Amino acid sequence: MADLSEIRAAKAAHTAALMDRPNVVGVGIGRQIVNNVQTDELCLSVLVADKIAIEGLAPEALVPSQLGSVPTDVVQIGTIRANQVPTDKFRPAPGGVSIGHYQISAGTLGCIVRDRATGDRLILSNNHVLANSNDAVAGDPIIQPGGADGGTVANDLIARLERFCTIDFGTDTGSDCGIASAYAGFGNAIAGLLGSRHRVTVLQANPQAVNLVDAAVARPINDDDVLDEILNIGEVSGTVEGVLGLPIRKSGRTTGFTTGTITTIEATVSVNYGAGRVATFENQLVAGPMSEGGDSGSLIVAADSQQAVGLLFAGSTQSTIFSPIQAVLDCLNVEI
């Protein structure tokens, strides 16, 4: 196993040659990922815009699996762009940028999905981002950037609300049962990502209402105004189940590109949407701190592939909460 000094020496010796290879966008030091699990072995991480099968690469584009005694690991991170602020206006707009129903502050455009019935391209984000927490109707204006970032219906209309998964709000928010202690480790009651009013607390057993997703889709006014790719990640293809230890990444309106690891699966959480409305969610996924307010709607993507894992909708300074992507797609009748 190579030590840090050996890897630093290899980086200094080989970075220029590696950066000359097509598709390579960076070189750094990381830990090797094997079968979607991060190991303890240090390596030279070769960052690429797109991870391409070996048989599809020209000989001069191949990255050696070893550079002397130092192992390499090819990591797909998408195309790196300079001076692009997710709160700006984008046309065409990729995933990872500011968007919102005209009556809310701002959330994140997750990605482009396709209607299972028609094949039409639709914008994916949260219900509370595109449908104002159930208070919207189909056809309502969606603006990019969102209102908190200066967007207006007159100048920044990008889509109209198509449909959403209704959030079923319950009222039982007690925490005097065994579940409470299990979730105490989350730290800070888990705040929702669209302002400080959104908080996750522990719910008692047998909640009155149970949800699986906070999700909605909007129909672009002009198909050319949206991109299939996500800012700093690229185009997503297919899905993968979120399992314990899976390295993940996202691109969001507030914190941009961040990474993390799934720490908890099959979680039951309760989210306060303000005005006395509380919703319980089951079978959720939890990662470490990789999001802040306004990142709601971000697509969670596997770190070592372009496969979608989940749809982010809540979190705190210590954790991020997201719904399994298949549940999102099934509820909205769409595909990635």
Coordinates of C-alpha atoms in Angstrom, one line a residue:
M1 CA 0.0 0.0 0.0
A2 CA 1.5 3.4 -1.1
D3 CA 1.8 6.0 1.6
L4 CA 1.0 9.7 1.3
S5 CA 4.5 10.8 0.4
E6 CA 4.6 8.3 -2.5
I7 CA 1.3 9.4 -3.8
R8 CA 2.3 13.1 -3.7
A9 CA 5.5 12.2 -5.6
A10 CA 3.5 10.3 -8.2
K11 CA 1.1 13.3 -8.5
A12 CA 3.9 15.7 -9.1
A13 CA 5.5 13.4 -11.6
H14 CA 2.5 12.4 -13.6
T15 CA -0.1 15.2 -13.4
A16 CA 0.9 16.9 -16.6
A17 CA 0.8 13.8 -18.7
L18 CA -2.5 12.7 -17.2
M19 CA -4.1 16.1 -17.8
D20 CA -3.1 15.8 -21.5
R21 CA -5.4 12.8 -21.9
P22 CA -8.8 13.5 -23.4
N23 CA -11.6 13.5 -20.8
V24 CA -9.3 14.1 -17.8
V25 CA -10.3 17.2 -15.9
G26 CA -8.2 16.9 -12.8
V27 CA -5.8 14.8 -10.7
G28 CA -5.7 14.6 -6.9
I29 CA -5.3 12.3 -3.9
G30 CA -8.1 10.2 -2.6
R31 CA -9.2 6.9 -1.3
Q32 CA -9.8 4.1 -3.7
I33 CA -13.5 3.1 -4.3
V34 CA -14.1 -0.6 -5.0
N35 CA -17.6 -1.8 -5.8
N36 CA -19.1 1.5 -4.8
V37 CA -17.4 1.4 -1.3
Q38 CA -14.6 3.7 -0.3
T39 CA -11.6 1.7 1.0
D40 CA -8.8 2.9 3.3
E41 CA -6.3 2.6 0.5
L42 CA -4.9 6.0 -0.6
C43 CA -4.6 6.4 -4.4
L44 CA -4.1 9.0 -7.1
S45 CA -7.6 10.1 -8.1
V46 CA -7.9 10.8 -11.8
L47 CA -11.0 13.0 -12.3
V48 CA -12.8 12.7 -15.7
A49 CA -15.7 14.4 -17.3
D50 CA -17.3 11.1 -18.2
K51 CA -16.3 7.5 -17.2
I52 CA -16.0 5.5 -20.4
A53 CA -15.6 1.7 -20.7
I54 CA -12.0 0.7 -21.5
E55 CA -13.1 -0.8 -24.8
G56 CA -14.4 2.6 -25.9
L57 CA -11.1 4.4 -25.2
A58 CA -8.2 5.0 -27.5
P59 CA -4.9 3.7 -26.2
E60 CA -3.6 7.2 -25.5
A61 CA -6.7 7.9 -23.4
L62 CA -6.3 5.0 -21.0
V63 CA -5.3 5.8 -17.4
P64 CA -2.9 3.2 -16.0
S65 CA -4.2 1.2 -13.0
Q66 CA -0.8 1.7 -11.3
L67 CA 1.9 4.4 -11.6
G68 CA 4.8 2.6 -10.1
S69 CA 3.7 1.5 -6.7
V70 CA 0.8 4.0 -6.6
P71 CA -2.7 2.8 -7.5
T72 CA -5.0 5.1 -9.6
D73 CA -8.7 5.5 -9.4
V74 CA -10.8 7.0 -12.2
V75 CA -13.5 9.2 -10.8
Q76 CA -16.2 10.8 -12.9
I77 CA -17.1 14.3 -11.8
G78 CA -18.5 15.9 -15.0
T79 CA -17.3 19.0 -16.8
I80 CA -15.8 21.6 -14.5
R81 CA -17.1 25.1 -15.3
A82 CA -15.7 28.4 -14.1
N83 CA -17.6 31.4 -12.8
Q84 CA -21.0 29.8 -12.9
V85 CA -23.1 30.6 -9.8
P86 CA -26.1 28.3 -9.3
T87 CA -28.3 31.3 -8.3
D88 CA -27.8 33.0 -11.7
K89 CA -30.2 32.8 -14.6
F90 CA -29.3 30.0 -17.0
R91 CA -30.7 29.5 -20.5
P92 CA -30.5 26.7 -21.2
A93 CA -30.8 25.7 -17.6
P94 CA -29.0 22.5 -16.3
G95 CA -29.8 20.7 -13.1
G96 CA -28.3 22.1 -9.9
V97 CA -29.5 25.7 -10.3
S98 CA -32.0 27.9 -8.7
I99 CA -35.7 27.4 -9.5
G100 CA -39.0 27.7 -7.8
H101 CA -42.8 28.1 -7.9
Y102 CA -43.4 31.9 -8.3
Q103 CA -44.8 32.1 -4.7
I104 CA -41.8 30.5 -2.9
S105 CA -38.2 31.6 -2.3
A106 CA -36.0 29.2 -4.2
G107 CA -35.0 25.6 -4.4
T108 CA -33.0 23.5 -6.9
L109 CA -33.7 22.1 -10.3
G110 CA -32.9 18.4 -9.9
C111 CA -32.7 17.1 -13.4
I112 CA -34.7 16.5 -16.6
V113 CA -36.9 13.4 -16.6
R114 CA -39.2 12.0 -19.2
D115 CA -42.9 11.3 -19.0
R116 CA -43.5 7.5 -19.2
A117 CA -46.6 8.0 -21.2
T118 CA -45.5 10.6 -23.8
G119 CA -41.7 10.8 -23.6
D120 CA -41.9 14.5 -23.0
R121 CA -39.1 16.2 -21.1
L122 CA -40.1 17.5 -17.6
I123 CA -38.2 19.3 -14.8
L124 CA -37.9 17.3 -11.6
S125 CA -37.7 18.9 -8.1
N126 CA -39.6 18.8 -4.8
N127 CA -43.3 19.4 -4.2
H128 CA -42.3 22.2 -1.8
V129 CA -40.1 23.8 -4.5
L130 CA -42.4 23.5 -7.6
A131 CA -45.8 23.1 -6.0
N132 CA -45.6 25.3 -2.9
S133 CA -46.2 22.4 -0.5
N134 CA -49.5 21.4 -2.1
D135 CA -50.8 25.0 -2.4
A136 CA -50.2 25.2 -6.2
V137 CA -52.3 24.2 -9.1
A138 CA -51.3 22.7 -12.5
G139 CA -50.2 25.4 -14.8
D140 CA -48.7 27.7 -12.1
P141 CA -45.6 29.6 -13.2
I142 CA -42.2 28.2 -12.4
I143 CA -39.3 30.7 -12.6
Q144 CA -35.5 30.3 -13.0
P145 CA -33.8 31.7 -10.9
G146 CA -36.2 31.4 -8.0
G147 CA -37.7 34.5 -6.4
A148 CA -35.1 34.7 -3.7
D149 CA -32.5 35.0 -6.4
G150 CA -34.2 37.8 -8.3
G151 CA -36.4 35.8 -10.6
T152 CA -39.7 37.2 -11.7
V153 CA -42.6 35.7 -13.8
A154 CA -42.3 38.6 -16.2
N155 CA -38.6 38.0 -17.0
D156 CA -37.7 34.5 -15.9
L157 CA -40.6 32.1 -16.6
I158 CA -39.1 28.7 -17.6
A159 CA -41.9 26.2 -17.0
R160 CA -45.4 25.6 -15.7
L161 CA -46.3 23.1 -13.0
E162 CA -47.3 19.8 -14.5
R163 CA -48.1 17.6 -11.5
F164 CA -46.9 16.7 -8.0
C165 CA -47.0 13.9 -5.4
T166 CA -49.4 15.3 -2.8
I167 CA -47.8 15.5 0.7
D168 CA -50.2 14.0 3.3
F169 CA -49.8 16.1 6.5
G170 CA -50.3 14.5 9.9
T171 CA -50.4 16.1 13.4
D172 CA -48.8 13.6 15.7
T173 CA -45.3 14.9 16.4
G174 CA -44.6 13.5 19.9
S175 CA -41.2 12.1 20.6
D176 CA -41.6 10.1 23.8
C177 CA -41.2 6.7 22.2
G178 CA -38.2 4.5 21.4
I179 CA -37.8 5.9 17.9
A180 CA -36.8 9.2 19.5
S181 CA -33.5 7.9 20.9
A182 CA -32.7 6.2 17.6
Y183 CA -32.7 9.5 15.8
A184 CA -31.1 11.6 18.5
G185 CA -27.8 11.1 16.8
F186 CA -28.9 13.2 13.8
G187 CA -28.1 16.3 15.8
N188 CA -30.1 19.5 15.6
A189 CA -33.7 18.6 14.7
I190 CA -33.1 18.1 10.9
A191 CA -33.9 21.4 9.3
G192 CA -35.6 21.3 5.9
L193 CA -33.7 22.7 3.0
L194 CA -36.0 25.5 2.0
G195 CA -35.7 27.8 5.0
S196 CA -35.4 27.4 8.7
R197 CA -39.1 26.6 9.2
H198 CA -38.6 23.1 7.7
R199 CA -37.5 20.8 10.4
V200 CA -37.4 17.1 10.9
T201 CA -38.4 15.8 14.3
V202 CA -38.9 12.3 15.6
L203 CA -42.4 10.9 15.1
Q204 CA -44.2 8.5 17.5
A205 CA -45.2 5.1 16.3
N206 CA -48.3 4.7 14.1
P207 CA -48.3 8.2 12.5
Q208 CA -51.6 9.4 11.0
A209 CA -50.1 10.0 7.6
V210 CA -47.2 8.5 5.8
N211 CA -45.3 9.8 2.7
L212 CA -42.6 8.3 0.6
V213 CA -41.5 11.4 -1.5
D214 CA -41.6 15.2 -1.7
A215 CA -41.6 15.5 -5.5
A216 CA -43.0 17.4 -8.5
V217 CA -42.5 18.0 -12.2
A218 CA -42.9 21.0 -14.4
R219 CA -43.2 21.3 -18.1
P220 CA -40.7 23.7 -19.8
I221 CA -42.2 26.5 -21.8
N222 CA -39.5 25.9 -24.5
D223 CA -37.8 22.5 -24.7
D224 CA -34.6 24.2 -25.7
D225 CA -34.5 26.2 -22.4
V226 CA -33.4 23.1 -20.3
L227 CA -30.4 20.8 -20.4
D228 CA -30.3 17.1 -19.7
E229 CA -27.1 17.5 -17.7
I230 CA -26.5 18.6 -14.1
L231 CA -24.1 21.4 -13.3
N232 CA -20.6 19.9 -12.5
I233 CA -22.0 16.3 -12.7
G234 CA -23.1 15.8 -16.3
E235 CA -26.0 13.8 -17.8
V236 CA -27.5 11.1 -15.5
S237 CA -28.5 7.7 -16.9
G238 CA -30.4 5.1 -15.0
T239 CA -30.7 4.5 -11.2
V240 CA -29.1 2.6 -8.4
E241 CA -30.3 1.6 -5.0
G242 CA -29.0 3.6 -2.1
V243 CA -27.2 1.3 0.3
L244 CA -25.2 1.8 3.4
G245 CA -21.7 3.3 2.7
L246 CA -22.5 4.3 -0.9
P247 CA -20.5 7.4 -1.9
I248 CA -22.8 10.1 -3.4
R249 CA -22.7 13.6 -4.8
K250 CA -25.0 16.4 -5.7
S251 CA -25.1 19.8 -7.3
G252 CA -27.4 22.3 -5.6
R253 CA -28.5 25.9 -5.6
T254 CA -26.8 26.9 -2.3
T255 CA -23.8 24.7 -1.7
G256 CA -23.1 23.7 -5.3
F257 CA -21.2 20.5 -5.8
T258 CA -20.8 18.4 -2.6
T259 CA -20.2 14.8 -1.8
G260 CA -21.1 12.4 1.0
T261 CA -21.8 8.9 2.0
I262 CA -25.1 7.1 2.9
T263 CA -25.1 6.6 6.6
T264 CA -28.6 5.4 7.3
I265 CA -31.3 3.6 5.2
E266 CA -35.0 3.0 5.7
A267 CA -35.3 6.0 8.0
T268 CA -38.6 7.4 9.2
V269 CA -38.6 11.2 9.7
S270 CA -41.2 13.9 10.3
V271 CA -40.8 17.3 8.6
N272 CA -42.4 20.5 9.7
Y273 CA -43.5 22.6 6.7
G274 CA -44.6 25.6 8.8
A275 CA -48.2 26.8 9.6
G276 CA -48.7 23.7 11.7
R277 CA -48.3 21.3 8.9
V278 CA -46.2 18.2 9.6
A279 CA -45.5 15.3 7.2
T280 CA -44.0 11.9 8.1
F281 CA -41.8 10.2 5.5
E282 CA -40.8 6.6 5.6
N283 CA -38.0 4.6 3.8
Q284 CA -35.8 7.7 3.5
L285 CA -32.0 7.8 3.0
V286 CA -29.6 9.8 5.2
A287 CA -26.1 11.1 4.5
G288 CA -23.8 13.5 6.3
P289 CA -23.7 17.3 5.9
M290 CA -23.7 18.0 2.2
S291 CA -26.5 20.5 1.8
E292 CA -28.0 23.8 3.1
G293 CA -31.2 25.8 2.7
G294 CA -32.1 26.1 -0.9
D295 CA -30.6 22.8 -2.0
S296 CA -34.0 21.1 -1.9
G297 CA -34.7 19.3 -5.1
S298 CA -31.1 18.4 -5.8
L299 CA -30.6 15.0 -7.5
I300 CA -28.4 12.7 -5.4
V301 CA -26.1 10.8 -7.8
A302 CA -23.7 7.9 -7.2
A303 CA -20.1 9.1 -6.8
D304 CA -18.6 6.6 -9.3
S305 CA -21.3 6.4 -11.9
Q306 CA -24.0 8.6 -13.5
Q307 CA -26.8 6.7 -11.8
A308 CA -29.4 8.6 -9.8
V309 CA -29.8 7.5 -6.1
G310 CA -32.4 9.9 -4.7
L311 CA -34.1 13.3 -4.5
L312 CA -32.9 15.6 -1.7
F313 CA -35.6 17.4 0.3
A314 CA -34.4 18.0 3.9
G315 CA -31.4 18.2 6.1
S316 CA -29.4 20.0 8.7
T317 CA -25.9 21.1 9.5
Q318 CA -25.1 17.5 10.3
S319 CA -27.2 15.5 7.9
T320 CA -29.0 15.3 4.5
I321 CA -32.3 13.5 3.9
F322 CA -33.4 12.2 0.5
S323 CA -36.0 9.9 -1.0
P324 CA -35.0 6.8 -3.0
I325 CA -35.2 7.7 -6.7
Q326 CA -37.3 4.8 -7.8
A327 CA -40.1 5.9 -5.4
V328 CA -39.9 9.4 -6.9
L329 CA -40.1 8.2 -10.5
D330 CA -42.9 5.8 -9.8
C331 CA -45.0 8.5 -8.0
L332 CA -44.6 10.9 -10.8
N333 CA -44.8 8.3 -13.6
V334 CA -41.5 9.5 -15.2
E335 CA -38.1 8.0 -16.1
I336 CA -34.5 9.3 -16.0

